[in-house]
Amino acid sequence: MSTVQTSDLGVIPATLVESQRRRSAAPTGDETVATGPPPVEIRDLTVAYHERPVLWDVDLTVRPGKLTAIVGPNGAGKSTLIKAALGLVPVAAGWVKIFGEPFAEQRRLVAYIPQRGSVDWDFPTDALDVVTMGRYGTLGWFRRPGKRERQIAMDKLRQVGMADFARRQISELSGGQQQRVFLARALAQEADLYFMDEPFAGVDATTERAIVELLQELRSQGKTVVAVHHDLNTVDDYFDDVALLNVRLVAYGPVDDVFTHANLHATYGGRIGFLSGGPAETSAAVAD
Amino acid sequence: MSIALVIMITGALVGASCAIVGTFLVLRRMSMMGDAISHSVLLGIVAVFFFTGSRSPILAVLGAGAVGLLTVSLVELIYRTGRVKEDAAIGLVFPALFSIGVILVSRFPSAVHIDVDHVLYGEITFVAFDRLTLFGVDAGYRSFWLLGAMTIVNALFVLLFFKELKLATFDRGFAAALGFAPTVIHYALMALVSATTVVAFDSVGAILVVAMLIVPAAAAYLLTDRLLVMLGLAVAIGSGSAIGGYWLARWIDGSIAAAMAVVAGVVFVACFLFAPRHGLVARYVQLFTVRRAFARSLLLSHLRLHPGGVSMETIGERFLWSRRMTSNVVTAAVQDGLVTDSPARRLTLTKLGSVQAQQVPGH
């Protein structure tokens, strides 16, 4: 079945849109039927920075328990989509629901990995302390992290292979190690839905493998992951579903169905080179 | 209480209260915002005098706090249009607000009871003569009350919201996603910076209060990798510089406020040079140590490949080392018993040297 969604909803009858929405939210036949509202439901989402639209009328219903990649050219609004879902950027129109409710009521269910470059790694703290921050949401205002929180943080550091670096000043970690600290912090949130903003950007091979293993572990636990991804070569290896985005949502669905030449061409436009082989071959020609 | 002691305690309280909020200004890369606030609050103080005729410190703090927040909001408003960079926005806003304040002071001196010199440089010399009267009873030194209260408020704020401040400072987006309202924390911090500036204003003036906000925190940043330790060190450096500044001023018979800033500056330079891990000297020593270790590993591997012995000159030519560098590396290796220097001036590995040469990575 095809779960491709077009972004030109204006020309599609409302009933058809509705049926499409249902289908994209529904599990595929070979899996246990998921009950309850979808992890992420985005409707008519439009975001603009100054007059320029960054996201235009995006509709997307993420399937539960799947690893979803958001791909698209630079400036396509990939990070903005995540930030809008988390209420970090003002929304011009539309809405986002997380497990059926506005995000503000579902914070405890959602973990977030911002781009590594978005924070100051010279901040005076160590890896363990950063991972402990993942527990702050559960602690709420005023309550201090204690032994229990540090224990959880230490477990998560161990899980990403960073236990030996717990007391290391964060500026003394390599880029890949910093990314794993961020990953551990998200794990410490013990959420059901994980938003990751370019988790693979600029990491070493060890970290890349560690992230992939963690993604698979999260999936096996029934968690949902939505990650901004840049490397088209690895989309079909690492992810179940893909959302092709270029301001508008070009297509969304299982990688096998929607990661096609036509859709990639529609997403990347003239910036994609020779469209001869499969997606893996075309990706090499994508100008970044 | 002696005048000297009153001045020193006042200075120490200025140093402590400023260092607490200054630590977060430095970590948030908002030092210039501290500069802007410390100037524009003048307008708040003057406006309160002007419109209410009251010299109440509470009203002055409130007025200044409002103008401080106005400064921050205006800077962000201009910056967010995307037409002006943030530093330029700061440079646009605070001189405008400050100059309105200066015009009011100079045009209506009788109405506001302060002069421009006082605004710029403070009058800590006279704090001992400024006493607070509460309900008709003399309650002690005004500066102690105001600065003491400010220090306690700042310390309470930072200790109560330590976790939230740390998170919002380190990773604003993550803090927002967790629901910790980083914008509210941001404005609360800015309000405290404004209030602290006003209270410190009387003692050290608009220009030097910036030194007390930024310099101790910047110095403490070089000394530690722990936020809480950084806070403590900043408070210690701020207070210590104020007390040291008093003695410096007595010694050179100069401005007390300026001497305080000078001492803080000297402490910063000392930290910049000699901080144990982040200081310039420590960095140089680390680099030197690594270079020497690498040079030694090159020497040992080279000698291992040439068991017949190699002359000093050949080694220098092989690695493009200067005569002095070669001599230093070889002498150190001989002293550590890794290399023997035969009478024929040919260098060979000792037994210990051979063992170490085998451990050199990549050989």
PDB file of N, CA and C in Angstrom, chain A residues 7 54-56 58 71-78 243-251 265-269 271:
ATOM      1  N   SER A   7       1.770  17.278  -0.703  1.00  0.00           N
ATOM      2  CA  SER A   7       1.584  18.492   0.077  1.00  0.00           C
ATOM      3  C   SER A   7       0.533  19.398  -0.545  1.00  0.00           C
ATOM      4  N   VAL A  54       9.251  28.835   5.963  1.00  0.00           N
ATOM      5  CA  VAL A  54      10.224  27.764   6.118  1.00  0.00           C
ATOM      6  C   VAL A  54       9.512  26.420   5.993  1.00  0.00           C
ATOM      7  N   LEU A  55       8.290  26.387   6.502  1.00  0.00           N
ATOM      8  CA  LEU A  55       7.445  25.207   6.339  1.00  0.00           C
ATOM      9  C   LEU A  55       6.107  25.699   5.811  1.00  0.00           C
ATOM     10  N   TRP A  56       5.565  24.975   4.849  1.00  0.00           N
ATOM     11  CA  TRP A  56       4.319  25.430   4.247  1.00  0.00           C
ATOM     12  C   TRP A  56       3.310  24.290   4.233  1.00  0.00           C
ATOM     13  N   VAL A  58       2.280  21.708   6.093  1.00  0.00           N
ATOM     14  CA  VAL A  58       2.764  20.333   6.231  1.00  0.00           C
ATOM     15  C   VAL A  58       1.759  19.486   7.014  1.00  0.00           C
ATOM     16  N   VAL A  71      14.311  13.932   5.599  1.00  0.00           N
ATOM     17  CA  VAL A  71      15.389  14.335   4.712  1.00  0.00           C
ATOM     18  C   VAL A  71      14.906  15.442   3.788  1.00  0.00           C
ATOM     19  N   GLY A  72      15.876  16.161   3.260  1.00  0.00           N
ATOM     20  CA  GLY A  72      15.567  17.268   2.373  1.00  0.00           C
ATOM     21  C   GLY A  72      16.781  18.169   2.269  1.00  0.00           C
ATOM     22  N   PRO A  73      16.795  19.055   1.284  1.00  0.00           N
ATOM     23  CA  PRO A  73      17.967  19.926   1.093  1.00  0.00           C
ATOM     24  C   PRO A  73      18.116  20.931   2.240  1.00  0.00           C
ATOM     25  N   ASN A  74      19.255  21.624   2.250  1.00  0.00           N
ATOM     26  CA  ASN A  74      19.456  22.668   3.259  1.00  0.00           C
ATOM     27  C   ASN A  74      18.372  23.727   3.134  1.00  0.00           C
ATOM     28  N   GLY A  75      17.903  24.198   4.268  1.00  0.00           N
ATOM     29  CA  GLY A  75      16.875  25.225   4.246  1.00  0.00           C
ATOM     30  C   GLY A  75      15.491  24.678   3.957  1.00  0.00           C
ATOM     31  N   ALA A  76      15.355  23.329   3.996  1.00  0.00           N
ATOM     32  CA  ALA A  76      14.058  22.722   3.682  1.00  0.00           C
ATOM     33  C   ALA A  76      13.111  22.760   4.876  1.00  0.00           C
ATOM     34  N   GLY A  77      13.629  23.161   6.054  1.00  0.00           N
ATOM     35  CA  GLY A  77      12.775  23.240   7.233  1.00  0.00           C
ATOM     36  C   GLY A  77      12.782  21.990   8.083  1.00  0.00           C
ATOM     37  N   LYS A  78      13.803  21.136   7.915  1.00  0.00           N
ATOM     38  CA  LYS A  78      13.836  19.865   8.659  1.00  0.00           C
ATOM     39  C   LYS A  78      13.930  20.105  10.168  1.00  0.00           C
ATOM     40  N   ALA A 243      10.401  10.908   5.599  1.00  0.00           N
ATOM     41  CA  ALA A 243       9.605  12.070   5.200  1.00  0.00           C
ATOM     42  C   ALA A 243      10.497  12.944   4.346  1.00  0.00           C
ATOM     43  N   LEU A 244      10.115  13.137   3.096  1.00  0.00           N
ATOM     44  CA  LEU A 244      10.886  13.995   2.191  1.00  0.00           C
ATOM     45  C   LEU A 244      10.308  15.390   2.266  1.00  0.00           C
ATOM     46  N   LEU A 245      11.171  16.327   2.634  1.00  0.00           N
ATOM     47  CA  LEU A 245      10.671  17.662   2.956  1.00  0.00           C
ATOM     48  C   LEU A 245      11.448  18.713   2.177  1.00  0.00           C
ATOM     49  N   ASN A 246      10.730  19.601   1.577  1.00  0.00           N
ATOM     50  CA  ASN A 246      11.359  20.812   1.050  1.00  0.00           C
ATOM     51  C   ASN A 246      10.339  21.935   1.175  1.00  0.00           C
ATOM     52  N   VAL A 247      10.313  22.525   2.343  1.00  0.00           N
ATOM     53  CA  VAL A 247       9.330  23.526   2.766  1.00  0.00           C
ATOM     54  C   VAL A 247       7.937  22.877   2.816  1.00  0.00           C
ATOM     55  N   ARG A 248       7.520  22.281   1.694  1.00  0.00           N
ATOM     56  CA  ARG A 248       6.332  21.440   1.713  1.00  0.00           C
ATOM     57  C   ARG A 248       6.743  19.993   1.938  1.00  0.00           C
ATOM     58  N   LEU A 249       5.827  19.183   2.424  1.00  0.00           N
ATOM     59  CA  LEU A 249       6.105  17.754   2.540  1.00  0.00           C
ATOM     60  C   LEU A 249       5.893  17.131   1.159  1.00  0.00           C
ATOM     61  N   VAL A 250       6.974  16.562   0.621  1.00  0.00           N
ATOM     62  CA  VAL A 250       6.860  15.973  -0.711  1.00  0.00           C
ATOM     63  C   VAL A 250       6.252  14.577  -0.620  1.00  0.00           C
ATOM     64  N   ALA A 251       6.762  13.794   0.321  1.00  0.00           N
ATOM     65  CA  ALA A 251       6.241  12.437   0.461  1.00  0.00           C
ATOM     66  C   ALA A 251       6.571  11.916   1.848  1.00  0.00           C
ATOM     67  N   HIS A 265      13.693  13.583  -6.653  1.00  0.00           N
ATOM     68  CA  HIS A 265      13.816  14.675  -7.612  1.00  0.00           C
ATOM     69  C   HIS A 265      12.892  15.817  -7.244  1.00  0.00           C
ATOM     70  N   ALA A 266      11.700  15.453  -6.825  1.00  0.00           N
ATOM     71  CA  ALA A 266      10.746  16.484  -6.419  1.00  0.00           C
ATOM     72  C   ALA A 266      11.242  17.224  -5.179  1.00  0.00           C
ATOM     73  N   THR A 267      11.996  16.514  -4.317  1.00  0.00           N
ATOM     74  CA  THR A 267      12.479  17.133  -3.087  1.00  0.00           C
ATOM     75  C   THR A 267      13.703  17.996  -3.338  1.00  0.00           C
ATOM     76  N   TYR A 268      14.657  17.431  -4.085  1.00  0.00           N
ATOM     77  CA  TYR A 268      15.928  18.131  -4.251  1.00  0.00           C
ATOM     78  C   TYR A 268      15.972  18.954  -5.532  1.00  0.00           C
ATOM     79  N   GLY A 269      15.015  18.791  -6.389  1.00  0.00           N
ATOM     80  CA  GLY A 269      14.946  19.564  -7.606  1.00  0.00           C
ATOM     81  C   GLY A 269      16.178  19.360  -8.462  1.00  0.00           C
ATOM     82  N   ARG A 271      19.054  19.999  -7.934  1.00  0.00           N
ATOM     83  CA  ARG A 271      20.308  19.785  -7.235  1.00  0.00           C
ATOM     84  C   ARG A 271      20.713  18.318  -7.200  1.00  0.00           C
TER      85      ARG A 271
END
